[in-house]
GROMACS .gro file of C-alpha atoms in nm:
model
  207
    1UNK     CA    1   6.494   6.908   5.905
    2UNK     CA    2   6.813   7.100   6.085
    3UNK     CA    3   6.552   7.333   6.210
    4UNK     CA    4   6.338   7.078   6.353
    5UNK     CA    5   6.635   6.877   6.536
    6UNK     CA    6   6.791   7.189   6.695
    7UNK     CA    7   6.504   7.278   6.796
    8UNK     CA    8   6.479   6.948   6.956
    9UNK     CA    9   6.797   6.969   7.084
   10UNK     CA   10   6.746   7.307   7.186
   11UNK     CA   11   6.448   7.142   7.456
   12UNK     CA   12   6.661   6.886   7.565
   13UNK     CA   13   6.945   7.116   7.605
   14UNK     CA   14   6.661   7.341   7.854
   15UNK     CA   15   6.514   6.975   8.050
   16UNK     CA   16   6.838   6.937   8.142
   17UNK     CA   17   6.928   7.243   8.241
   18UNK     CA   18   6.620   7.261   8.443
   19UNK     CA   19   6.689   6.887   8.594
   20UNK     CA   20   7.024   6.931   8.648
   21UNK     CA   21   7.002   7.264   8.862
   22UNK     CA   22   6.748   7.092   9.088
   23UNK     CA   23   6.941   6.803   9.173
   24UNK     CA   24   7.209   7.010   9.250
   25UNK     CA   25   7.045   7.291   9.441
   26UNK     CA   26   6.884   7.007   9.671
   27UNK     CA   27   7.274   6.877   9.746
   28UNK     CA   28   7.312   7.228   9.874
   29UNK     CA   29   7.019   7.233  10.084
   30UNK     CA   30   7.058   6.880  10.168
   31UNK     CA   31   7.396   6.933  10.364
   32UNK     CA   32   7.219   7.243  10.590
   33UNK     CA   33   6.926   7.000  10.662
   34UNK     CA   34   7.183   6.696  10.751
   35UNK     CA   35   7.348   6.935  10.991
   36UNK     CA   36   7.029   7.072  11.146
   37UNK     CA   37   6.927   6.714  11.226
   38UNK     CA   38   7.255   6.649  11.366
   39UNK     CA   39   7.253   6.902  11.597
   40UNK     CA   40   6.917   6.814  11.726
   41UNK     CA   41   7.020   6.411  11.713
   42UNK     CA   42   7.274   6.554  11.957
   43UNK     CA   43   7.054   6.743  12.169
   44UNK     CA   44   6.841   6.440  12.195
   45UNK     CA   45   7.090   6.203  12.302
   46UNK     CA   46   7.262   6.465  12.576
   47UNK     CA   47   6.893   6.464  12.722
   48UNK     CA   48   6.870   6.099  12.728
   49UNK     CA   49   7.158   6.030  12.849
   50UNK     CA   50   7.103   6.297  13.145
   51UNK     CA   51   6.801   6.109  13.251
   52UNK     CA   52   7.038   5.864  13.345
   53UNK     CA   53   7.200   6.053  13.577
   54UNK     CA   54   6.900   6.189  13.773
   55UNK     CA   55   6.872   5.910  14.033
   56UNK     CA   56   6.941   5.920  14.405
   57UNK     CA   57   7.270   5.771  14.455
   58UNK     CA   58   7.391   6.027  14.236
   59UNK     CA   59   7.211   6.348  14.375
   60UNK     CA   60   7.462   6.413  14.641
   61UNK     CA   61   7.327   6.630  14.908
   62UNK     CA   62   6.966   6.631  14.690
   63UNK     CA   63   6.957   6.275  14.744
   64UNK     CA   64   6.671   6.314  14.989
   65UNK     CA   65   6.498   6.609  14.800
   66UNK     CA   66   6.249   6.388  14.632
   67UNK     CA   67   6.041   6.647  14.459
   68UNK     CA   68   6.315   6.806  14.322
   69UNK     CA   69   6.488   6.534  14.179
   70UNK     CA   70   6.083   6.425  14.026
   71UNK     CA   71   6.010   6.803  13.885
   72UNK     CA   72   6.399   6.787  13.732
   73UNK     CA   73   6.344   6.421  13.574
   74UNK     CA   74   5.976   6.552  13.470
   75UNK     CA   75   6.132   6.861  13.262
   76UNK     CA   76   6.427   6.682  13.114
   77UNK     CA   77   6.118   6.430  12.989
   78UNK     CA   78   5.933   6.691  12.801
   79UNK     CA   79   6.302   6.814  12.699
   80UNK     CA   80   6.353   6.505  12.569
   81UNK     CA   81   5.991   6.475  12.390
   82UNK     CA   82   6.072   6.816  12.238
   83UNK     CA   83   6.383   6.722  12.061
   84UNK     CA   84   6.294   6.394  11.943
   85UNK     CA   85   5.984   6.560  11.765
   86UNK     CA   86   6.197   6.824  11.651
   87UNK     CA   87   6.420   6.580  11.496
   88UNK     CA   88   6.156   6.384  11.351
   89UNK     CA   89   6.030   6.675  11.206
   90UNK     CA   90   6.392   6.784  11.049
   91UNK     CA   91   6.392   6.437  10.868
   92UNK     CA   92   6.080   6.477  10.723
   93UNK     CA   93   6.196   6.820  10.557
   94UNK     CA   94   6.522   6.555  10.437
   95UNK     CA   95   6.291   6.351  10.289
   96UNK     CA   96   6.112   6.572  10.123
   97UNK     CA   97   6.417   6.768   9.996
   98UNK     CA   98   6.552   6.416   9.887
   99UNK     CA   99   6.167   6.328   9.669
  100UNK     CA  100   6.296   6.679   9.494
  101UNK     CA  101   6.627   6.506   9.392
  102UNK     CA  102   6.455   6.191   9.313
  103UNK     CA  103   6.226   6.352   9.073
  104UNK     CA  104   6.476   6.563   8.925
  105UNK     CA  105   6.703   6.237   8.795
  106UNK     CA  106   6.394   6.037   8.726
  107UNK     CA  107   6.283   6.339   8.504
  108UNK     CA  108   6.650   6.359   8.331
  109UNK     CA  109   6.670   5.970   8.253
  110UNK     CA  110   6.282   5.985   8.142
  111UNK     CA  111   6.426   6.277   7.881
  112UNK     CA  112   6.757   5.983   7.774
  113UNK     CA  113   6.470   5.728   7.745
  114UNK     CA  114   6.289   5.967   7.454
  115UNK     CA  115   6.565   6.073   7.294
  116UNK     CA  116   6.720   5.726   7.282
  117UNK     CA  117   6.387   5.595   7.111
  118UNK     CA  118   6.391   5.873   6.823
  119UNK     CA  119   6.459   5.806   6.530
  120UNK     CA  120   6.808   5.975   6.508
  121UNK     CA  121   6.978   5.953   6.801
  122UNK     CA  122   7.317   6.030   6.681
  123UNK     CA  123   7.317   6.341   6.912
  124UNK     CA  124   7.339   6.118   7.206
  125UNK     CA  125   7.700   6.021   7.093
  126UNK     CA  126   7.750   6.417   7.103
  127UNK     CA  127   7.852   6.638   7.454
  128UNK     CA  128   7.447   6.802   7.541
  129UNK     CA  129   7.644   7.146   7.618
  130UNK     CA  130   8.038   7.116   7.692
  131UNK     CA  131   8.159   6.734   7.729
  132UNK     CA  132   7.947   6.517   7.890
  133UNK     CA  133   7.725   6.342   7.660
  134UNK     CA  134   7.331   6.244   7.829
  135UNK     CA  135   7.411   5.949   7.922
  136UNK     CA  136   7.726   6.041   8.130
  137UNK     CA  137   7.506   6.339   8.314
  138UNK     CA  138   7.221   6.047   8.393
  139UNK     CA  139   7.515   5.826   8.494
  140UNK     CA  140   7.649   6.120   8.740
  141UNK     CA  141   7.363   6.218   8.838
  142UNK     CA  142   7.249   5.886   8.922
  143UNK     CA  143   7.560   5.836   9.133
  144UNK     CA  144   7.444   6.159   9.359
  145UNK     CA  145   7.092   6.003   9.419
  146UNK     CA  146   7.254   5.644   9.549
  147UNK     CA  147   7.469   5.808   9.781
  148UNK     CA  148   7.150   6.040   9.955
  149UNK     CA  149   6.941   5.716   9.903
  150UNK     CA  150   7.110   5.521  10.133
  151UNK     CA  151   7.180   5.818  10.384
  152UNK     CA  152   6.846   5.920  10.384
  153UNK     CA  153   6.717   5.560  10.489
  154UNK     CA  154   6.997   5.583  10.799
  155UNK     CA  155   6.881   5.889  10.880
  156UNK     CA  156   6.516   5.775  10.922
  157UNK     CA  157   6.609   5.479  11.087
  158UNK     CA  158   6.837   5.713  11.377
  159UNK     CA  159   6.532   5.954  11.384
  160UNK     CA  160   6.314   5.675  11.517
  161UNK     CA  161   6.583   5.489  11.715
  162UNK     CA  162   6.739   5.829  11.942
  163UNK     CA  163   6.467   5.945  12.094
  164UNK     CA  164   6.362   5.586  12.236
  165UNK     CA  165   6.667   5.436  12.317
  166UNK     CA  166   6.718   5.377  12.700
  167UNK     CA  167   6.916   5.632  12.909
  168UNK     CA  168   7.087   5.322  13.035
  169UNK     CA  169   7.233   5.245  12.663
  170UNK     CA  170   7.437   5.540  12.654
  171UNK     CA  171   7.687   5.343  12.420
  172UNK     CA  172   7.385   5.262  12.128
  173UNK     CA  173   7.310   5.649  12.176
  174UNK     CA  174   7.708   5.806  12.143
  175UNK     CA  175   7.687   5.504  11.789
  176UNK     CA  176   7.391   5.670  11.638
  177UNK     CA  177   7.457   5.987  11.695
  178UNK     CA  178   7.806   5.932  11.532
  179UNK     CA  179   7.655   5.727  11.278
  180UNK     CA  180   7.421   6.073  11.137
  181UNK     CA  181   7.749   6.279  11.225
  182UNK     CA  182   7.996   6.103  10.985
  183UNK     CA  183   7.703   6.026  10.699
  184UNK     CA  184   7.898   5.708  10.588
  185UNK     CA  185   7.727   5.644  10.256
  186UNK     CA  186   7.826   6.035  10.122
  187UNK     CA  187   8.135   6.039   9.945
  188UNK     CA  188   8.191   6.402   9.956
  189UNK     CA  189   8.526   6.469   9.762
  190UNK     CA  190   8.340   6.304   9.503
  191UNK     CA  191   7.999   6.497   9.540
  192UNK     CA  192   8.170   6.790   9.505
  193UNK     CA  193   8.381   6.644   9.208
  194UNK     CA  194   8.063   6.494   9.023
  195UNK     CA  195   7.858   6.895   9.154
  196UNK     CA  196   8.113   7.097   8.992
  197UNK     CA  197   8.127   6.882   8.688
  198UNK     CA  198   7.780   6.903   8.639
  199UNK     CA  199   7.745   7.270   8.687
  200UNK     CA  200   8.009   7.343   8.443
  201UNK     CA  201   7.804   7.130   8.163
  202UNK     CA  202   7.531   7.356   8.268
  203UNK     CA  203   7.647   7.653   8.274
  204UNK     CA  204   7.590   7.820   7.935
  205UNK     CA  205   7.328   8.018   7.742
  206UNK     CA  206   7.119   7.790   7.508
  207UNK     CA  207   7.085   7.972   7.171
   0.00000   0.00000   0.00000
């Protein structure tokens, strides 16, 4: 019977492991992708909002060059098309990256869910590796996933709203370009508290 619940304790020790990692090799990748799209969010709204400025009254001594003014408005369009579909396509690579992290914690809480309907569960009262018990790394790792939740769904909803927003609206632009710049719902101190603890637990050999 020892063998038979280390060994079981031994593969929960390893989905953990495995879980844990992921989660926390997506935050990584996660912050590299957030700044990607924030540099193109940026590119998009400096297009935009040069649009605005390609008019006659402010053309200066191009004021009566017509076609010029029309075949510098035309490029800054397909400028402007090229970002935005860049930056639509940057979120999608977020989103994916953030199914990854969603999977991962589902995964580690679908593990808590089996081991808190066996029979003896008196190892979940017990740190898995160091000093976090299960529960506590579901708890922290559920914490992670709310905070990328929430900024993923803002980051979808600038990725639609950049691109389209009038050249004339240069104040809605300079707000949601801000708004993917500061990531409001990420509490980083603590991400990189809750990261570090986590990797610690994680970091041993499983004999």
């Amino acid at each position: 019977k020892k063998l038979s619940i280390h060994m079981r304790l031994r593969k929960q020790q390893t989905l953990v492991q495995q879980h844990v990692s992921c989660l926390l090799d997506c935050v990584a990748k996660f912050d590299a992708m957030t700044k990607k799209g924030r540099d193109l969010a940026q590119a998009t709204s400096n297009r935009v909002l040069k649009l605005s400025y390609i008019k006659r009254e402010n053309a200066g001594r191009l004021a009566f060059a017509t076609e010029i003014l029309e075949e510098v408005r035309k490029k800054l369009v397909e400028e402007v098309n090229t970002s935005a579909g860049q930056l639509k396509s940057a979120f999608s690579d977020i989103l994916r990256l953030f199914g990854r992290m969603r999977d991962a914690v589902a995964a580690l809480q679908y593990t808590l869910d089996i081991v808190v309907n066996e029979p003896d569960d008196s190892n979940l009262l017990e740190p898995v590796f160091r000093t976090l018990t299960f529960s506590t790394i579901v708890q922290y790792s559920n914490e992670i996933l709310e905070m990328y939740q929430q900024q993923v769904f803002l980051q979808g909803v600038l990725s639609e709203e950049i691109p389209v927003t009038s050249c004339e609206q240069s104040a809605e632009l300079t707000s949601y370009v801000t708004a993917w710049q500061m990531s409001p719902y990420i509490d980083f101190p603590r991400i990189q508290f809750l990261s570090e603890l986590l990797k610690f637990e994680i970091d041993m050999k499983i004999v």
